[in-house]
Amino acid sequence: MAGAPDPYHQGNIRMTLEDQELWKSFHEIGTEMIITKPGRRMFPHCKINISGLVPYAKYILLVDMVPEDGFRYKWNKDKWELAGKAEPQPPYRTYLHPDSPAPGSHWMKQPVSFLKLKLTNNALDQHGHIILHSMHRYHPRFHIVQADDLYSVRWSVFQTFTFPETSFTAVTAYQNTKITKLKIDNNPFAKGFRDEGTNSKSRGRSDTEHLAKKLNPTACALHHTGHLVFKSGEVKEERFSPWGGVSDRESSHVLGQDSPVGSEARDVYSSEQLVPGHSSYQPYRYPFHEYGKLQSPSSSSAGSGTGSRVPDIATVPEHEGKAAAHEPGPTHCPPNLASTPQDYPGVLNMAVGQAKPAVLSHHPLYAPYGPEQALGQWGGASSAQYPPAPPTHHHHHHHHLATDYSTQAVHHGYHHGNVSDWSQYPLFSYSCW
DNA sequence: TCAACTCCCACCTTTGAATGGG
DNA sequence: ACCCATTCAAAGGTGGGAGTTG
């Protein structure tokens, strides 16, 4: 943590979700995200505001998707129902924001968008997209890692944030027509499907069907009060109707609420930084230390790719140089992870926004968790994940300050105290070649 | 049989290179 | 040379519907 000005001055990081009203309007209905073989963007897409970073210290931003629970769902008529246990987890991937690494000032100057993040259902995906199972529920997790480059990541402090209203069900085709409509009404790319009043855009006859069920005409004009808030310890997730069919236990859980977040997490949080070797820090054990055994040792794939050969990273082809042009220095290509000290037993399984196409030639063979693990992870976790939460009736438009999301970091919704729980959702997982 | 999935399409936005004026 | 606005074509993001799969 060389340049890190004040490595311990990390407690003030704040993160808030942009387009919260939009997210909420989806959430209330039961957000669905299409996943396709080639990869599909999210909508709404993840966009966050960050504050409290050290302006001149460098940070890396990551996003990964965490299973909401251990079930598979099905859409029956007009609501979601449980449909058995979840499938074993597919290769676990983490999306690296293309601007990474960049100084705190860069991340804070404007909302940070993860527009290009893509979801796929292709377990063999070679583009570095995040792999999910259809008919399963997930929620994004945002990680801020203080690090000068990708190599030093493992020595760095980091914080994790989640937003309950961003949870969604992955689907290959929309199930709830209300969701379809909301998407069409709000996603510019779907404009062609809008009814637009008098316009005779007779496309598909199904359009007329849900005219009846029309939601608010313009989801934009929603009451805006600042931020819906989730103060530490009182993070709640409103229950939404589509899940009515699901056992109460599952549908009306209250994320974070009776969770450990309150107590322990908070403590841990007060010192959220991770010092190398501190594997004793359960909740924040740094993943790099744990999964070495999972993958093959050789991370020395040869590669071309202008200096930024990044063998351990699943890449996403992208226009280079487009990232972060507005801030001095942020965007060097991601450093060579390969040349890293070999104590990396494995490979990072991260999606990089701006890698050279050349890098695509050597794709890692993802080594998902062993079958045992996969099985184990869902096993009895279910009930633990969503403890019978007392029905939380809580009004929607709070006026609290947006905040302390930090407190729910990582544990949000999960049981901790159980190391294996955390280990099932590594920040960075390894893969072999 | 049937729900889940895939492919292709019309329609749209976004991107970025080319152009021209000051 | 430089900057900015405009134009234009190519690239690529939508959901729908028909077809396919298991």
XYZ file of C-alpha atoms (C1' of nucleotides) in Angstrom:
477
model
C 0.000 0.000 0.000
C 2.700 2.253 -0.892
C 1.160 5.454 -2.003
C -1.858 4.942 0.087
C -1.927 8.111 2.051
C -3.808 6.902 4.949
C -4.652 3.314 4.699
C -6.598 3.336 7.839
C -8.721 6.227 7.054
C -11.235 4.050 5.331
C -14.241 4.272 7.463
C -15.932 7.095 5.686
C -16.610 5.525 2.396
C -20.171 5.963 1.317
C -21.944 4.492 -1.593
C -25.400 5.248 -2.860
C -27.360 3.831 -5.725
C -28.280 6.030 -8.654
C -31.692 5.781 -10.242
C -33.035 4.487 -7.047
C -36.597 5.280 -7.941
C -36.311 3.304 -11.106
C -34.770 0.379 -9.331
C -37.520 0.503 -6.811
C -40.249 0.489 -9.365
C -38.766 -2.692 -10.749
C -38.107 -4.158 -7.380
C -41.671 -3.734 -6.286
C -42.803 -5.864 -9.164
C -39.975 -8.338 -9.030
C -37.014 -7.405 -11.180
C -36.011 -9.737 -13.955
C -32.803 -9.583 -15.929
C -32.460 -11.316 -19.265
C -29.430 -13.489 -19.637
C -28.315 -14.724 -23.041
C -25.530 -16.741 -24.497
C -23.676 -13.801 -25.988
C -24.288 -11.766 -22.852
C -26.921 -9.172 -22.042
C -26.651 -5.847 -20.291
C -28.656 -5.198 -17.201
C -31.483 -2.733 -17.093
C -31.592 -0.770 -15.043
C -27.851 -0.874 -15.018
C -25.765 -0.477 -11.937
C -24.728 3.072 -11.273
C -23.400 4.282 -7.979
C -22.186 7.367 -6.222
C -19.140 7.116 -4.078
C -17.750 9.440 -1.487
C -15.268 9.310 1.266
C -12.373 8.029 -0.759
C -8.940 9.490 -0.438
C -8.774 11.632 -3.576
C -5.275 10.739 -4.554
C -5.248 7.132 -3.506
C -6.030 4.598 -6.158
C -8.957 2.254 -6.098
C -10.346 -0.603 -8.069
C -14.053 -1.174 -8.401
C -15.528 -4.597 -8.734
C -18.964 -6.106 -9.057
C -20.060 -9.649 -8.618
C -23.418 -11.347 -8.350
C -24.414 -13.183 -5.253
C -27.177 -15.769 -5.102
C -30.066 -14.415 -3.170
C -30.968 -17.789 -1.807
C -30.600 -21.488 -2.469
C -33.590 -21.969 -4.713
C -34.704 -22.236 -8.227
C -37.909 -20.484 -9.190
C -40.612 -20.760 -11.774
C -43.206 -18.330 -12.957
C -46.646 -19.699 -12.519
C -49.459 -17.697 -13.914
C -48.782 -14.400 -12.244
C -46.308 -15.051 -9.555
C -43.033 -16.669 -8.738
C -42.945 -19.997 -7.005
C -40.223 -22.134 -5.654
C -39.145 -24.852 -8.012
C -36.613 -26.809 -6.107
C -33.078 -26.366 -5.054
C -30.693 -24.132 -6.862
C -28.359 -25.510 -9.455
C -24.736 -25.808 -8.498
C -23.024 -22.516 -8.842
C -21.514 -21.817 -12.237
C -18.026 -20.394 -12.635
C -17.865 -17.454 -10.354
C -16.911 -14.211 -11.979
C -16.184 -10.715 -10.961
C -16.534 -7.687 -13.180
C -13.805 -5.115 -12.979
C -14.825 -1.582 -13.766
C -12.939 -0.494 -16.881
C -11.641 2.649 -15.233
C -9.795 0.673 -12.622
C -7.506 1.526 -11.164
C -8.250 5.197 -10.736
C -7.779 7.785 -8.039
C -10.508 8.393 -5.535
C -11.130 11.751 -7.107
C -12.048 10.055 -10.331
C -14.548 7.715 -8.764
C -16.111 10.477 -6.751
C -16.379 13.149 -9.402
C -19.426 11.590 -10.992
C -21.595 8.541 -10.700
C -19.807 5.372 -11.620
C -21.641 3.300 -14.160
C -21.408 -0.394 -14.815
C -23.288 -0.048 -18.033
C -21.203 -2.541 -19.886
C -21.450 -5.328 -17.449
C -23.082 -8.311 -19.119
C -24.854 -11.344 -17.825
C -24.810 -14.704 -19.507
C -26.191 -18.169 -19.001
C -23.357 -19.732 -20.896
C -21.226 -21.582 -18.410
C -18.473 -21.783 -21.010
C -18.522 -18.116 -21.762
C -15.185 -16.815 -22.893
C -15.848 -13.144 -22.813
C -15.631 -12.703 -19.123
C -19.277 -12.012 -18.608
C -20.888 -12.856 -15.345
C -22.406 -16.297 -15.481
C -25.750 -16.890 -13.847
C -28.437 -19.504 -13.773
C -31.756 -18.730 -15.261
C -34.669 -18.790 -12.860
C -32.425 -18.045 -9.915
C -32.259 -14.889 -7.867
C -29.213 -12.722 -7.384
C -28.097 -9.333 -6.288
C -25.052 -7.345 -7.278
C -22.306 -6.641 -4.823
C -19.967 -3.697 -5.211
C -16.418 -3.789 -3.971
C -14.091 -0.891 -3.561
C -10.531 -1.969 -3.226
C -7.786 0.415 -2.435
C -4.962 -0.663 -4.671
C -2.534 0.936 -7.051
C -2.917 -1.875 -9.498
C -4.349 -5.302 -9.848
C -1.335 -6.908 -8.313
C -1.612 -5.230 -5.075
C -5.228 -6.010 -4.754
C -4.691 -8.738 -2.335
C -2.845 -6.544 0.016
C -5.414 -3.921 0.000
C -8.266 -2.852 2.082
C -11.670 -3.111 0.592
C -15.280 -2.544 1.335
C -18.347 -4.169 -0.017
C -21.768 -2.677 -0.574
C -25.094 -4.041 -1.624
C -28.478 -2.567 -2.323
C -31.558 -4.647 -1.639
C -33.553 -3.048 -4.392
C -31.144 -4.321 -6.995
C -31.963 -7.964 -6.505
C -33.351 -9.727 -9.529
C -34.324 -13.012 -11.062
C -32.238 -14.109 -14.025
C -34.408 -15.252 -16.921
C -33.954 -16.162 -20.562
C -37.255 -14.550 -21.433
C -39.363 -12.188 -19.394
C -41.967 -13.872 -17.280
C -43.853 -10.998 -15.743
C -45.400 -8.767 -18.369
C -45.278 -5.856 -15.988
C -41.542 -6.104 -16.000
C -41.476 -6.189 -19.757
C -43.505 -3.052 -19.847
C -41.346 -1.239 -17.361
C -38.282 -2.155 -19.366
C -39.823 -0.963 -22.595
C -40.964 2.269 -21.049
C -37.611 3.080 -19.558
C -34.899 1.558 -21.668
C -34.069 3.771 -24.643
C -33.042 0.791 -26.681
C -36.495 -0.653 -26.364
C -38.196 2.455 -27.612
C -39.332 0.624 -30.682
C -41.710 -1.372 -28.577
C -43.441 1.514 -26.941
C -47.047 2.212 -27.605
C -46.608 5.916 -27.502
C -50.200 6.900 -27.363
C -51.608 7.430 -30.813
C -48.766 5.884 -32.588
C -49.867 2.893 -34.534
C -46.962 0.772 -33.855
C -48.821 -2.414 -34.230
C -46.119 -4.784 -33.482
C -47.024 -8.042 -31.890
C -50.548 -8.283 -30.691
C -49.500 -8.995 -27.191
C -49.096 -5.314 -26.724
C -52.744 -4.754 -26.290
C -52.929 -7.398 -23.703
C -51.198 -5.625 -20.972
C -52.575 -2.286 -21.776
C -55.044 -3.049 -19.137
C -52.462 -3.704 -16.579
C -50.692 -0.579 -17.428
C -48.597 0.697 -14.661
C -47.951 4.292 -14.125
C -47.630 5.752 -17.564
C -44.321 7.272 -16.940
C -42.207 5.655 -14.429
C -40.060 8.670 -14.427
C -42.275 11.040 -12.622
C -41.848 9.353 -9.381
C -41.761 11.045 -6.156
C -38.235 11.905 -5.399
C -37.132 12.556 -1.929
C -33.540 12.167 -1.839
C -32.421 8.794 -0.923
C -34.184 5.852 0.283
C -32.145 4.862 3.024
C -30.731 1.989 4.652
C -29.057 2.879 7.771
C -26.787 0.457 9.203
C -28.567 -2.163 11.097
C -31.885 -1.389 9.673
C -31.579 -2.485 6.200
C -34.808 -3.700 4.976
C -36.268 -5.100 1.924
C -39.828 -4.399 1.260
C -41.817 -7.362 0.319
C -43.244 -7.355 -3.054
C -46.300 -9.061 -4.259
C -45.018 -11.254 -7.022
C -43.426 -13.341 -4.389
C -46.592 -13.866 -2.537
C -46.703 -17.426 -3.574
C -43.409 -18.177 -2.100
C -43.315 -19.139 1.444
C -43.227 -16.171 3.617
C -39.951 -17.150 4.926
C -38.380 -16.673 1.596
C -40.195 -13.757 0.275
C -40.291 -11.399 3.101
C -36.881 -11.729 4.389
C -35.297 -8.711 5.686
C -31.876 -8.400 4.463
C -29.414 -7.568 7.018
C -31.929 -6.990 9.599
C -31.700 -9.577 12.160
C -28.523 -10.421 10.601
C -25.214 -10.286 12.209
C -24.573 -7.131 10.457
C -25.813 -5.348 13.395
C -23.405 -6.577 15.859
C -20.340 -8.267 14.668
C -20.257 -6.932 11.238
C -20.318 -3.551 12.628
C -17.358 -4.232 14.712
C -15.519 -5.731 11.934
C -16.445 -2.825 9.947
C -15.025 -0.313 12.163
C -11.812 -1.729 11.015
C -12.709 -2.843 7.644
C -9.259 -2.870 6.332
C -7.659 -6.122 5.801
C -4.146 -6.685 6.566
C -2.369 -9.350 4.647
C -2.399 -12.539 6.475
C -5.234 -11.661 8.648
C -7.154 -14.682 7.833
C -8.589 -14.572 11.221
C -10.864 -11.893 10.123
C -13.622 -14.133 9.199
C -15.901 -11.946 7.293
C -13.179 -10.250 5.474
C -10.708 -12.898 5.010
C -9.101 -12.046 1.851
C -10.081 -14.469 -0.767
C -6.715 -14.729 -2.296
C -5.514 -16.711 0.550
C -8.183 -19.248 0.437
C -8.645 -20.719 -2.884
C -5.253 -21.574 -4.007
C -5.932 -25.205 -3.987
C -8.656 -24.862 -6.456
C -6.670 -24.277 -9.469
C -3.763 -25.212 -11.416
C -0.532 -23.562 -10.674
C 0.499 -22.374 -14.016
C -0.559 -18.918 -14.582
C 2.124 -18.316 -17.017
C 0.323 -18.486 -20.188
C 2.166 -16.756 -22.836
C 0.354 -14.091 -24.529
C 0.655 -11.262 -26.750
C -1.452 -8.339 -26.304
C 0.466 -5.249 -25.907
C 1.868 -5.537 -22.580
C -1.381 -6.054 -21.002
C -1.505 -9.674 -21.354
C -3.691 -10.605 -18.538
C -3.917 -14.288 -18.443
C -5.770 -14.451 -15.310
C -8.491 -12.286 -16.402
C -11.391 -13.052 -18.512
C -11.638 -10.189 -20.843
C -14.297 -8.317 -22.546
C -13.462 -6.892 -25.875
C -13.932 -3.252 -25.795
C -12.993 -0.074 -27.385
C -9.818 0.750 -25.804
C -8.850 4.039 -24.528
C -12.358 5.082 -24.044
C -12.315 4.658 -20.403
C -11.656 7.431 -18.054
C -10.326 9.993 -20.329
C -11.250 12.713 -18.005
C -8.875 12.200 -15.234
C -5.186 12.404 -15.222
C -3.656 9.099 -15.183
C -6.308 6.701 -14.294
C -6.171 4.468 -17.156
C -3.221 2.512 -17.774
C -4.094 -0.822 -18.977
C -4.408 -3.270 -16.266
C -1.022 -4.388 -15.314
C 0.264 -7.729 -16.027
C -1.128 -9.929 -13.473
C 0.843 -12.729 -14.834
C 4.112 -11.331 -13.905
C 3.026 -11.244 -10.429
C 4.866 -12.975 -7.728
C 4.075 -16.556 -7.946
C 2.506 -17.063 -4.700
C -0.656 -16.659 -6.551
C -1.633 -20.145 -6.748
C -4.202 -19.375 -9.221
C -5.844 -17.077 -11.509
C -8.122 -14.247 -11.080
C -11.426 -14.787 -12.591
C -12.235 -11.292 -13.388
C -13.857 -9.609 -16.249
C -11.955 -6.675 -17.513
C -13.547 -3.964 -19.407
C -10.716 -2.844 -21.536
C -8.408 -5.548 -22.442
C -6.891 -5.943 -25.778
C -8.644 -8.254 -28.099
C -5.496 -10.211 -28.293
C -5.962 -11.310 -24.818
C -8.951 -13.136 -25.902
C -6.881 -15.750 -27.456
C -6.090 -17.421 -24.248
C -9.074 -17.972 -22.221
C -8.925 -19.466 -18.931
C -10.725 -22.629 -18.424
C -12.817 -21.837 -15.555
C -12.652 -24.204 -12.752
C -15.861 -23.912 -10.987
C -16.014 -25.069 -7.522
C -15.675 -28.692 -7.067
C -18.893 -30.548 -7.139
C -18.684 -31.164 -3.470
C -18.482 -27.552 -2.843
C -21.214 -26.690 -5.132
C -23.479 -29.059 -3.442
C -22.477 -28.095 -0.059
C -23.056 -24.518 -0.609
C -26.722 -24.803 -1.142
C -27.354 -27.559 1.182
C -28.587 -26.240 4.393
C -27.834 -22.722 3.646
C -31.299 -21.845 2.689
C -32.923 -21.428 5.948
C -29.923 -19.780 7.297
C -29.820 -17.219 4.597
C -33.194 -15.903 5.312
C -33.953 -16.277 8.865
C -37.606 -16.013 9.593
C -37.698 -12.346 9.512
C -40.425 -10.582 11.236
C -42.634 -9.009 8.702
C -41.180 -5.707 8.212
C -43.622 -3.243 7.349
C -41.801 -0.289 6.584
C -42.805 2.555 4.545
C -41.000 3.116 1.400
C -39.968 6.671 1.272
C -37.657 7.150 4.118
C -35.815 10.295 4.494
C -32.870 9.030 6.261
C -29.581 9.916 5.001
C -28.269 7.676 2.524
C -25.719 5.749 4.082
C -23.851 3.463 6.010
C -24.243 0.876 3.625
C -20.894 0.055 4.706
C -22.174 -1.690 7.627
C -23.962 -4.254 5.743
C -21.100 -4.966 3.611
C -20.443 -8.479 2.851
C -22.657 -9.939 5.361
C -25.603 -8.480 4.038
C -28.033 -11.241 4.117
C -25.595 -13.893 4.919
C -24.717 -15.628 7.989
C -21.345 -15.092 9.044
C -19.796 -16.732 11.815
C -19.750 -19.485 9.404
C -16.643 -19.232 7.454
C -17.743 -21.512 4.766
C -20.614 -19.318 3.931
C -18.388 -16.528 3.047
C -15.987 -18.692 1.239
C -18.663 -19.749 -1.086
C -18.836 -16.338 -2.486
C -15.299 -15.308 -2.987
C -14.537 -11.892 -4.112
C -12.173 -13.300 -6.588
C -12.162 -16.866 -7.432
C -9.598 -18.834 -9.166
C -9.718 -20.740 -12.319
C -7.355 -22.920 -14.123
C -6.160 -22.975 -17.632
C -46.791 -32.119 -23.512
C -44.660 -28.010 -22.265
C -41.665 -24.784 -20.066
C -37.282 -23.119 -20.996
C -34.312 -21.745 -24.308
C -32.384 -19.979 -29.009
C -32.341 -17.515 -33.147
C -33.465 -13.875 -36.116
C -35.735 -9.612 -36.994
C -37.405 -4.574 -37.004
C -36.467 -0.760 -34.563
C -34.058 1.985 -32.015
C -29.710 4.408 -29.552
C -24.954 5.025 -29.290
C -20.526 5.667 -31.107
C -17.073 7.652 -33.530
C -15.096 9.178 -37.793
C -15.542 12.675 -41.275
C -16.725 17.197 -42.414
C -17.099 22.112 -42.304
C -17.057 26.743 -40.174
C -15.032 30.088 -37.379
C -3.055 24.832 -35.978
C -7.177 24.536 -32.925
C -11.890 23.980 -31.307
C -16.573 23.075 -31.798
C -20.932 21.672 -33.993
C -23.046 18.915 -37.425
C -23.628 14.950 -40.249
C -23.558 10.266 -41.344
C -22.750 5.387 -41.285
C -21.659 1.478 -38.624
C -22.072 -0.909 -34.431
C -24.723 -2.667 -31.178
C -28.802 -2.867 -27.477
C -34.007 -3.911 -27.345
C -38.170 -7.369 -26.885
C -41.145 -10.283 -29.833
C -42.270 -14.298 -32.084
C -41.333 -18.442 -34.241
C -38.787 -22.325 -33.845
C -36.037 -25.739 -31.040
C -34.820 -28.523 -27.131
C -35.026 -31.818 -23.534
